[in-house]
PDB file of C-alpha atoms and ligand atoms in Angstrom:
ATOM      1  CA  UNK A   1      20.550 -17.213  15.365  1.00 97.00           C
ATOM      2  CA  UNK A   2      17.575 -15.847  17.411  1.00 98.00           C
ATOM      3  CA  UNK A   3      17.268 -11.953  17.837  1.00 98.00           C
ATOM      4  CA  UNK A   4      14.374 -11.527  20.510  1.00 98.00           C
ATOM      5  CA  UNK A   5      13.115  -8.031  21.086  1.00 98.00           C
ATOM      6  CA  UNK A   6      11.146  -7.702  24.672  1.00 98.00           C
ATOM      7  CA  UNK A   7       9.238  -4.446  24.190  1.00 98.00           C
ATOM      8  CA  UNK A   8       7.897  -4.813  27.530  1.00 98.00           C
ATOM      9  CA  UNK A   9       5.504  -1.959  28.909  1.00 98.00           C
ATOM     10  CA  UNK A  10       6.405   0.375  25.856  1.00 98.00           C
ATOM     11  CA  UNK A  11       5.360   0.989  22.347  1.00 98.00           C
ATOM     12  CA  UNK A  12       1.391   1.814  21.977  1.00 98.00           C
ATOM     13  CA  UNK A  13      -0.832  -0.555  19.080  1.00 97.00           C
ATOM     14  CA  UNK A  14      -0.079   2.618  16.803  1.00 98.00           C
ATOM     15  CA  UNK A  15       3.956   2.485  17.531  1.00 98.00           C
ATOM     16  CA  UNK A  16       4.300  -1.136  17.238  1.00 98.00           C
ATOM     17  CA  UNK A  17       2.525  -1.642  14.263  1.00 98.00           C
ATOM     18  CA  UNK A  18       5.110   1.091  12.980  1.00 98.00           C
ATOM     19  CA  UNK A  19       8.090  -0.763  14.319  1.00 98.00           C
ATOM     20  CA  UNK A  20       6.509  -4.081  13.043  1.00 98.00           C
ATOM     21  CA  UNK A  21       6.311  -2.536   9.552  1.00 98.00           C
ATOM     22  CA  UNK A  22       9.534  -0.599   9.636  1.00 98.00           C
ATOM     23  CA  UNK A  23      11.597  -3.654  10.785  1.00 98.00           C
ATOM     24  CA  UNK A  24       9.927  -5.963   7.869  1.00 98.00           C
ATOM     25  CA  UNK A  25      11.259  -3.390   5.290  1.00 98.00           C
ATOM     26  CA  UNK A  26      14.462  -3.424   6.634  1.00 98.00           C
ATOM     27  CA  UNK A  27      15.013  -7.008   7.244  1.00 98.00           C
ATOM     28  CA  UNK A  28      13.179  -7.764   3.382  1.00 97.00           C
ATOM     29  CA  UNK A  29      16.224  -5.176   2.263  1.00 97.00           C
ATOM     30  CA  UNK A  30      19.176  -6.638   4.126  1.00 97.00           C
ATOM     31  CA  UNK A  31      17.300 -10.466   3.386  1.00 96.00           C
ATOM     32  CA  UNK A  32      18.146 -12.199   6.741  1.00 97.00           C
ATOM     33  CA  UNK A  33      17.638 -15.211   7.508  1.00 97.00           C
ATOM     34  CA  UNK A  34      18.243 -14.857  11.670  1.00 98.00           C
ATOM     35  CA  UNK A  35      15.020 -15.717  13.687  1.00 98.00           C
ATOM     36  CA  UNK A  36      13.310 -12.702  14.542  1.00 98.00           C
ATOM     37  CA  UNK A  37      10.573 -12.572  17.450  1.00 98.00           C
ATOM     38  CA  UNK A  38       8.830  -9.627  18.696  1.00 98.00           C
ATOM     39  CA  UNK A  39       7.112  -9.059  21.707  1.00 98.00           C
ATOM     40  CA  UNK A  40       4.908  -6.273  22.500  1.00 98.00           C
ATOM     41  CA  UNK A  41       2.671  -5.196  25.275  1.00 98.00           C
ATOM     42  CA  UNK A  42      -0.688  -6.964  25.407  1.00 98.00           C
ATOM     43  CA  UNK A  43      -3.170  -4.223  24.593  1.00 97.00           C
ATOM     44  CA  UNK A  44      -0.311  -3.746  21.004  1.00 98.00           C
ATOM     45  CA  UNK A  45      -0.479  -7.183  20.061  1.00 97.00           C
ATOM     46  CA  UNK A  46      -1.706  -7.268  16.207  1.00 93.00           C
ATOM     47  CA  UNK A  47      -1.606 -10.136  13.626  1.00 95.00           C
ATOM     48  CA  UNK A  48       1.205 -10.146  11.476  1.00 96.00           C
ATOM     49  CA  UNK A  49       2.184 -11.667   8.439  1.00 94.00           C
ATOM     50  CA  UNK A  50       6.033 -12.032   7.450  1.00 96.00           C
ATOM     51  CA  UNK A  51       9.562 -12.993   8.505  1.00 97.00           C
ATOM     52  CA  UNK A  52       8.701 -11.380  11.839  1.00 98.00           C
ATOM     53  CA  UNK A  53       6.971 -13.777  14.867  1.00 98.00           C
ATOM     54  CA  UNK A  54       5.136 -12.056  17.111  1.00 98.00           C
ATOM     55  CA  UNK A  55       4.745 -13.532  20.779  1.00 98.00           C
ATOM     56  CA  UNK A  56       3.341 -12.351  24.085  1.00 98.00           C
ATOM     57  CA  UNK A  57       4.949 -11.400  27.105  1.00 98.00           C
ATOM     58  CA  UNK A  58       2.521 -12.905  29.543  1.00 97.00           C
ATOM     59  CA  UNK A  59      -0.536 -15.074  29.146  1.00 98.00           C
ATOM     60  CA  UNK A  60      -3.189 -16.247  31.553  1.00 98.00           C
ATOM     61  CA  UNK A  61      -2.690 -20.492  31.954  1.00 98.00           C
ATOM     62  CA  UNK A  62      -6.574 -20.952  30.775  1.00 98.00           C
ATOM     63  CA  UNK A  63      -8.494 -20.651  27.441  1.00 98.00           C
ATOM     64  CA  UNK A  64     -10.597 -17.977  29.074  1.00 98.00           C
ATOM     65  CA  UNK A  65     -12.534 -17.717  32.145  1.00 98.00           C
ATOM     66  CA  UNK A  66     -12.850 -15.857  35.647  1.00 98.00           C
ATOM     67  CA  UNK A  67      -9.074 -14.216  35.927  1.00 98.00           C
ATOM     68  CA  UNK A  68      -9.616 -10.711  36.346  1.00 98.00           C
ATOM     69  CA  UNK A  69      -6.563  -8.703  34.181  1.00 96.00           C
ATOM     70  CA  UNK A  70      -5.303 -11.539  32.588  1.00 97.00           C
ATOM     71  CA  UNK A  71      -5.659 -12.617  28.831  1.00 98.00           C
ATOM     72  CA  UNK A  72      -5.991 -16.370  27.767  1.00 98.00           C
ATOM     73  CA  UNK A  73      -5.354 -18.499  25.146  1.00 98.00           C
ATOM     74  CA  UNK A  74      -8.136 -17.495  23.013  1.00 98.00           C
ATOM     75  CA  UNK A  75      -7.544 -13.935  23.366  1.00 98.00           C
ATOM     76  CA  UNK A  76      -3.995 -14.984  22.069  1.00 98.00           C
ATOM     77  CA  UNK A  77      -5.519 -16.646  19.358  1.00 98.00           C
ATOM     78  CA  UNK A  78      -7.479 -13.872  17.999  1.00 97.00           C
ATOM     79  CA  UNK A  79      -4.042 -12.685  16.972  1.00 97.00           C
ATOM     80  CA  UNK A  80      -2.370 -16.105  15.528  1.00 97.00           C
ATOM     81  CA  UNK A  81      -0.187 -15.799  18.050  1.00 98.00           C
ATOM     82  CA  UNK A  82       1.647 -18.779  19.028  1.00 98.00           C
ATOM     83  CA  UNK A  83       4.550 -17.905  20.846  1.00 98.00           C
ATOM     84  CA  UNK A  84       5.128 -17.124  24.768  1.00 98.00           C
ATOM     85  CA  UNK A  85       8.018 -14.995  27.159  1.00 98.00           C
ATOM     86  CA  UNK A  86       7.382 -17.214  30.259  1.00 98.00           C
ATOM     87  CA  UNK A  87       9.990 -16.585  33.483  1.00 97.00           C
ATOM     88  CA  UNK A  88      10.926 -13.549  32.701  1.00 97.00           C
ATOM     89  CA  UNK A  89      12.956 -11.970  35.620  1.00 96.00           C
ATOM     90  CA  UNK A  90      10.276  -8.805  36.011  1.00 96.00           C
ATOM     91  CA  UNK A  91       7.591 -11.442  36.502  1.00 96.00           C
ATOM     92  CA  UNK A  92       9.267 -13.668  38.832  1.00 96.00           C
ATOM     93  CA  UNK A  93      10.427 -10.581  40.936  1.00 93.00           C
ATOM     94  CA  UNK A  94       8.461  -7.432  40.398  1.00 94.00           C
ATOM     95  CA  UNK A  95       5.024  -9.534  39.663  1.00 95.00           C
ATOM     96  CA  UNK A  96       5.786 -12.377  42.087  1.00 95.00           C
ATOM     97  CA  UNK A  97       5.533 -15.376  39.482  1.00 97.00           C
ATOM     98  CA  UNK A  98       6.148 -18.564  41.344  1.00 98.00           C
ATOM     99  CA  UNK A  99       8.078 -21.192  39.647  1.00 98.00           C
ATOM    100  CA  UNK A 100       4.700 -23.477  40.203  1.00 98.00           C
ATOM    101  CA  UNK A 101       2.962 -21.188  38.635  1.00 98.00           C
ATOM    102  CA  UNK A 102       5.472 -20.839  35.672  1.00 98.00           C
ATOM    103  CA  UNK A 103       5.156 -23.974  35.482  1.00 98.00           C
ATOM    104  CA  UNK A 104       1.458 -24.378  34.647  1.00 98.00           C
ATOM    105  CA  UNK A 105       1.588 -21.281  32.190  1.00 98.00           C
ATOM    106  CA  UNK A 106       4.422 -23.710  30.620  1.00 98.00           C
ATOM    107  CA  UNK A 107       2.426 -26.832  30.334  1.00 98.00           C
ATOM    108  CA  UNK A 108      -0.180 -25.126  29.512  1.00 98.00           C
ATOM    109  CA  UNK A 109       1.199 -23.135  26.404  1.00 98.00           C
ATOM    110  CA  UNK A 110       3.089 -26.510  25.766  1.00 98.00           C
ATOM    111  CA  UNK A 111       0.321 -28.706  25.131  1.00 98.00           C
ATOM    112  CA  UNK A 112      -1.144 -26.004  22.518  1.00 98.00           C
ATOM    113  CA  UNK A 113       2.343 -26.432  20.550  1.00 98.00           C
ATOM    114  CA  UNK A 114       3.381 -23.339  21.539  1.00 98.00           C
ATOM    115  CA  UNK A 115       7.183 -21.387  21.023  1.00 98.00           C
ATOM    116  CA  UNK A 116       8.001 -20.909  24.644  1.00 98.00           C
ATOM    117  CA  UNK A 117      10.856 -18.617  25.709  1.00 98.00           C
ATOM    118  CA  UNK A 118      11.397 -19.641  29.056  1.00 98.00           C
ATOM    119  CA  UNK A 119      13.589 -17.398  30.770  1.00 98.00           C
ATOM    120  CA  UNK A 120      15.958 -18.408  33.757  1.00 98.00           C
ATOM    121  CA  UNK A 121      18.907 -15.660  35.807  1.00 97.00           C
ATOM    122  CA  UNK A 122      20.239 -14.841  38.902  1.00 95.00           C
ATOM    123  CA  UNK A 123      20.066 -11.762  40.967  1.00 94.00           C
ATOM    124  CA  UNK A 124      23.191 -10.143  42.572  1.00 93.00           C
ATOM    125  CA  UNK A 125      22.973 -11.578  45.780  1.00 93.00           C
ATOM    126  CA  UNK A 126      22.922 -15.125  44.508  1.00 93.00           C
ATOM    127  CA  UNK A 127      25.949 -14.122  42.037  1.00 92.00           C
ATOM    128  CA  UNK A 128      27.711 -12.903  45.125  1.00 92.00           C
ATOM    129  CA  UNK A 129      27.088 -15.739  47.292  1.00 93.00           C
ATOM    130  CA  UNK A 130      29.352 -18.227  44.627  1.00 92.00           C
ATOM    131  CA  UNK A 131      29.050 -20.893  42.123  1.00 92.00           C
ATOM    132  CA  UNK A 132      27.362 -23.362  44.024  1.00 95.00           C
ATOM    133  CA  UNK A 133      24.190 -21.310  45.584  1.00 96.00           C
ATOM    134  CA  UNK A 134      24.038 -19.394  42.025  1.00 96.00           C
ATOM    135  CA  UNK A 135      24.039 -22.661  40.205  1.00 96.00           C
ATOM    136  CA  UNK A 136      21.511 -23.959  42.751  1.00 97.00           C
ATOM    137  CA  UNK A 137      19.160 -20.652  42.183  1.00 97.00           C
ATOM    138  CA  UNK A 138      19.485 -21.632  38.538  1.00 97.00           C
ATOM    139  CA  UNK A 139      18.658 -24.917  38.714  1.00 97.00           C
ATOM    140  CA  UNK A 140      15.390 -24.611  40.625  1.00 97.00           C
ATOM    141  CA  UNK A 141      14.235 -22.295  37.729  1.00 98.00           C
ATOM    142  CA  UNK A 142      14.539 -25.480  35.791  1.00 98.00           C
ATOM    143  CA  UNK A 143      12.351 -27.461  38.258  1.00 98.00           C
ATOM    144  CA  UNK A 144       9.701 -28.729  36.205  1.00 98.00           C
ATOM    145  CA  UNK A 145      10.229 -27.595  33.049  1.00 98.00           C
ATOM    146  CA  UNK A 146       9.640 -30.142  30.447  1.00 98.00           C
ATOM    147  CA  UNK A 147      13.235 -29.695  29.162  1.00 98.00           C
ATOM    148  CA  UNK A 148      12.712 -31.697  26.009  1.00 97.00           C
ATOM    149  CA  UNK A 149      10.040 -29.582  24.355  1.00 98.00           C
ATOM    150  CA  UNK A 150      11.105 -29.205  20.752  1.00 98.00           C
ATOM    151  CA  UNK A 151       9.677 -25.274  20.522  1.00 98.00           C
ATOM    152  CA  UNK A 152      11.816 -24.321  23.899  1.00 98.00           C
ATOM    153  CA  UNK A 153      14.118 -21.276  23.707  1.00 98.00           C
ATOM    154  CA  UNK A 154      15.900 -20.850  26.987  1.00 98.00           C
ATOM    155  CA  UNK A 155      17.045 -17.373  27.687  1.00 98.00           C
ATOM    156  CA  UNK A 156      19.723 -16.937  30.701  1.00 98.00           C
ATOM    157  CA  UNK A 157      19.487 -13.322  31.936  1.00 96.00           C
ATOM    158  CA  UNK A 158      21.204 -12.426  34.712  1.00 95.00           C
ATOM    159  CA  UNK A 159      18.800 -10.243  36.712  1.00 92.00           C
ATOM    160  CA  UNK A 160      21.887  -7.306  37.984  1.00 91.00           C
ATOM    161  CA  UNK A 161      22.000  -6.764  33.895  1.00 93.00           C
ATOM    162  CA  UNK A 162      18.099  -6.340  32.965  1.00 92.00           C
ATOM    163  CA  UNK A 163      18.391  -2.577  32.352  1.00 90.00           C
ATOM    164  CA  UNK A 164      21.359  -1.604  34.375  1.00 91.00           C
ATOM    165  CA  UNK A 165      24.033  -1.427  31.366  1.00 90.00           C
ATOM    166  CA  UNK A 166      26.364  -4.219  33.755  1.00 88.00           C
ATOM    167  CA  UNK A 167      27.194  -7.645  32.123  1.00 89.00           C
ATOM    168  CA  UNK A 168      28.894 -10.132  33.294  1.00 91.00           C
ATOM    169  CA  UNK A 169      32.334 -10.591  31.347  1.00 95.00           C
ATOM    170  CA  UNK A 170      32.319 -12.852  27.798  1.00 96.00           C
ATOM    171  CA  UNK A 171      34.055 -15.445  29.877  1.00 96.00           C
ATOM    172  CA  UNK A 172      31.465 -15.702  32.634  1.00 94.00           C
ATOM    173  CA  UNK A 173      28.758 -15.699  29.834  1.00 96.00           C
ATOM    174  CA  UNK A 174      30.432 -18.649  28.105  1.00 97.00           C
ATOM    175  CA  UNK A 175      31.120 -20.771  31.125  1.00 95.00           C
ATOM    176  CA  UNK A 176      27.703 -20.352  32.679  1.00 96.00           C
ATOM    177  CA  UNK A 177      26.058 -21.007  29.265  1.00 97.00           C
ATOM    178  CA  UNK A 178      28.499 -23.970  28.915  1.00 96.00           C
ATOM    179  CA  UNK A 179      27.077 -25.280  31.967  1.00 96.00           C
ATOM    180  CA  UNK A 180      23.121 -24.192  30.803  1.00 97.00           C
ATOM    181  CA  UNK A 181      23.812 -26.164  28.042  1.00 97.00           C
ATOM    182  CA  UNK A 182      24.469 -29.529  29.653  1.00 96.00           C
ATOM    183  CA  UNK A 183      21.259 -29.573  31.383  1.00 95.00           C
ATOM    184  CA  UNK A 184      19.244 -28.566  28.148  1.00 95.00           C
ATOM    185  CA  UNK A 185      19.938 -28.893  24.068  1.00 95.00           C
ATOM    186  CA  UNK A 186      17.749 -25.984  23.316  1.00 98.00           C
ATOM    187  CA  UNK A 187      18.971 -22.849  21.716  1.00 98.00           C
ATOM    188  CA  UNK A 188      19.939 -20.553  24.289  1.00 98.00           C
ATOM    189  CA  UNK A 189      19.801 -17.047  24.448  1.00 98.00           C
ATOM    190  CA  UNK A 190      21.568 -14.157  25.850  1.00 97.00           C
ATOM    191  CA  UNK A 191      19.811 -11.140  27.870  1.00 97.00           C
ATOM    192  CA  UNK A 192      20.430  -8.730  29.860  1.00 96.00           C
ATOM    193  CA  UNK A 193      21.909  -5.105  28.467  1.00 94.00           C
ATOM    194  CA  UNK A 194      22.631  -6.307  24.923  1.00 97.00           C
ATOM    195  CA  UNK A 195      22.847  -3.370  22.867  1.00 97.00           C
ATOM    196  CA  UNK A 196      24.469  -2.400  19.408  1.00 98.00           C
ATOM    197  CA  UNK A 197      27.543  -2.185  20.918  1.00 97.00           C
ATOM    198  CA  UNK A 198      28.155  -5.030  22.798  1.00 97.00           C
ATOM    199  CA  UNK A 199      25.860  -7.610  20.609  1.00 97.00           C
ATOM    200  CA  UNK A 200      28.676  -8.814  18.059  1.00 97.00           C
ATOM    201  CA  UNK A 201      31.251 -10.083  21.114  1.00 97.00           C
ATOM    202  CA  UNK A 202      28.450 -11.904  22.807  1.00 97.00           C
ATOM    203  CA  UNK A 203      26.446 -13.339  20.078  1.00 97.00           C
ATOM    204  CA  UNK A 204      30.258 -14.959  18.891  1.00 97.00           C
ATOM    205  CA  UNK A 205      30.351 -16.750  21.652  1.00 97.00           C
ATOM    206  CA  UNK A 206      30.258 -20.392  21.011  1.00 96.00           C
ATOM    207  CA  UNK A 207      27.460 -21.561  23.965  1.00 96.00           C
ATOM    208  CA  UNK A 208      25.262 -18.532  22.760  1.00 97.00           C
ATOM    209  CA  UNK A 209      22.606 -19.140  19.915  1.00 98.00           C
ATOM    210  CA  UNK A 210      21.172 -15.463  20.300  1.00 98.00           C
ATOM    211  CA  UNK A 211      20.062 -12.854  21.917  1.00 98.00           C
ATOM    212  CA  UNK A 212      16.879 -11.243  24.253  1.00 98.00           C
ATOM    213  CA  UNK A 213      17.081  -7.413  23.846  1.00 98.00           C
ATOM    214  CA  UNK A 214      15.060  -4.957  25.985  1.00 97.00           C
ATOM    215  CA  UNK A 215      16.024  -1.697  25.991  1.00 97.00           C
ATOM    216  CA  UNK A 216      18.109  -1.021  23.034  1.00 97.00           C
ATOM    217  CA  UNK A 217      15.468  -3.210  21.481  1.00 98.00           C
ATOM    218  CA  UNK A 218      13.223  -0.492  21.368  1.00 98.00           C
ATOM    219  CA  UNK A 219      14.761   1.918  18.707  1.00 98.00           C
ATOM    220  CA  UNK A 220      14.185  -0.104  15.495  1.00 98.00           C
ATOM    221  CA  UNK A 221      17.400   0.508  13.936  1.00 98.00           C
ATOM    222  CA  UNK A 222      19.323  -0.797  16.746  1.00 98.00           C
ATOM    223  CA  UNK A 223      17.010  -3.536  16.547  1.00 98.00           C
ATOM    224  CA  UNK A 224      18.045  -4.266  13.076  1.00 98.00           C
ATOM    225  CA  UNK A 225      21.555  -3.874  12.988  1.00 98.00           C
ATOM    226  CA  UNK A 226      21.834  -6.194  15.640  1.00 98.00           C
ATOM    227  CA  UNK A 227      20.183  -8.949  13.403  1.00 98.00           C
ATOM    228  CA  UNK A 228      22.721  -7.870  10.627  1.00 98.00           C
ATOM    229  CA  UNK A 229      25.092  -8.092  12.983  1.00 98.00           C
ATOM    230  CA  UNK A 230      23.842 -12.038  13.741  1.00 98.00           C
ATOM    231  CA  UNK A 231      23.798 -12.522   9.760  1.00 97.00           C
ATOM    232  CA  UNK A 232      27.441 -11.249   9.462  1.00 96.00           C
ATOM    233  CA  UNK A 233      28.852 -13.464  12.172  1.00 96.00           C
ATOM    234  CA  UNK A 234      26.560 -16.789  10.467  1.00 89.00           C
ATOM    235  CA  UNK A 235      28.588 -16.020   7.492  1.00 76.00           C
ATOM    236  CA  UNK A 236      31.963 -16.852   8.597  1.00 70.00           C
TER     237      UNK A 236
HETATM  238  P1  LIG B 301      17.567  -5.098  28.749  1.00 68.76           P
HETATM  239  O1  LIG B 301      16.402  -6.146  29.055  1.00 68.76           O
HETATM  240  O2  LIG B 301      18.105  -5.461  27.374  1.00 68.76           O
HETATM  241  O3  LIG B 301      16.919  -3.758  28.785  1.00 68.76           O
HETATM  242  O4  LIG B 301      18.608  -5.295  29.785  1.00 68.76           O
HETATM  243  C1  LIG B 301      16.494  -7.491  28.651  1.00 68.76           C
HETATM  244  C2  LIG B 301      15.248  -8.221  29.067  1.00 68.76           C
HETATM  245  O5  LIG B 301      14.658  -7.889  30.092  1.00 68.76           O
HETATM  246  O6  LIG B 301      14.814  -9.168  28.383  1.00 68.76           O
END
């Protein structure tokens, strides 16, 4: 399975070379095998060597050049990183990512063979309004995405459960990831207020190959037993 950690605006260079460090020790211990990706803030990103892949949560759509704020690929590349969060629900709605522009950062990262998360979800309102303008929401996201990349991750996260401790019910999860998985055979992740406690009932379910973990991503140990957690259920 895939156990993402989205560190978003948290964790200094100092604390997330600590958490990077910690988190090899304890997944060298407990010898898993799940897929492990980390993603930090862009001022913490550091090169690292080990079972651990370290992406980036945003990324300027350019090598370098006149983009005040924004980091390229070569500033990427000064850390071997080679793996990218793109969609996520903060940038779509609190940063005002377009899906155009999503999808040049995704063609973009694509044609440099990057990992791309791509991350698709629906806020309330479109939940609320039914199936068929929730499904349509969903599908937009989709609009232009090169669905056949063979380093795509989807990750469906329902924007109501970013932070909020809601999710929707196992059932809802299944069906709607049922239906995610009929447009696209990537793995596809689970996010949205996955924590220790919920994380072995959602990662069973059939249509879901993993997990995207924010908040209770941040304490390490959490972090870890939730990949133990996706090693126990592999098992069976
Ligand atoms: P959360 O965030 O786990 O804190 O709900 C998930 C995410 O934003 O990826």
């Amino acid at each position: 399975m895939i156990i993402a950690a989205n560190l978003k605006t948290n964790l200094t260079r100092k604390q997330t070379t600590e958490y990077l460090n910690t988190l090899e020790g304890l997944i060298q211990t407990s010898k898993s095998t799940q897929e492990v990706l980390v993603f930090p803030a862009t001022s913490s990103l550091i090169p690292h060597a080990g079972h651990i892949i370290v992406g980036a949560q945003n990324a300027y759509p350019a090598v370098n050049g006149a983009f005040t704020g924004e980091i390229g690929a070569e500033h990427l590349a000064e850390f071997g990183i080679t793996t990218i969060l793109i969609g996520h629900s903060e940038r779509r709605h609190v940063l005002g990512e377009s899906q155009e522009e999503l999808v040049k950062k995704f063609n973009f990262y694509k044609e440099l063979g990057f990992k791309i998360v791509y991350c698709v979800g629906e806020p309330l309102s479109l939940r609320e309004a039914g199936e068929e303008a929730m499904m349509e929401y969903i599908d937009a996201q989709y609009e232009g995405i090169d669905l056949s990349y063979e380093n795509l991750i989807i990750a469906y996260e329902p924007v109501w459960a970013i932070g909020t401790g809601l999710t929707p019910t196992l059932q809802d999860i299944e069906e709607l990831h049922a239906k995610l998985k009929e447009k696209c055979s990537a793995p596809l992740l689970y996010g949205g207020s996955v924590k220790v406690a919920n994380a072995k009932e959602v990662m069973a379910l059939k249509s879901v190959d993993g997990v995207l973990v924010g908040g209770a991503a941040l304490n390490v140990n959490d972090f870890n037993a939730m990949i133990n957690i996706a090693q126990e259920l592999e098992k069976k």
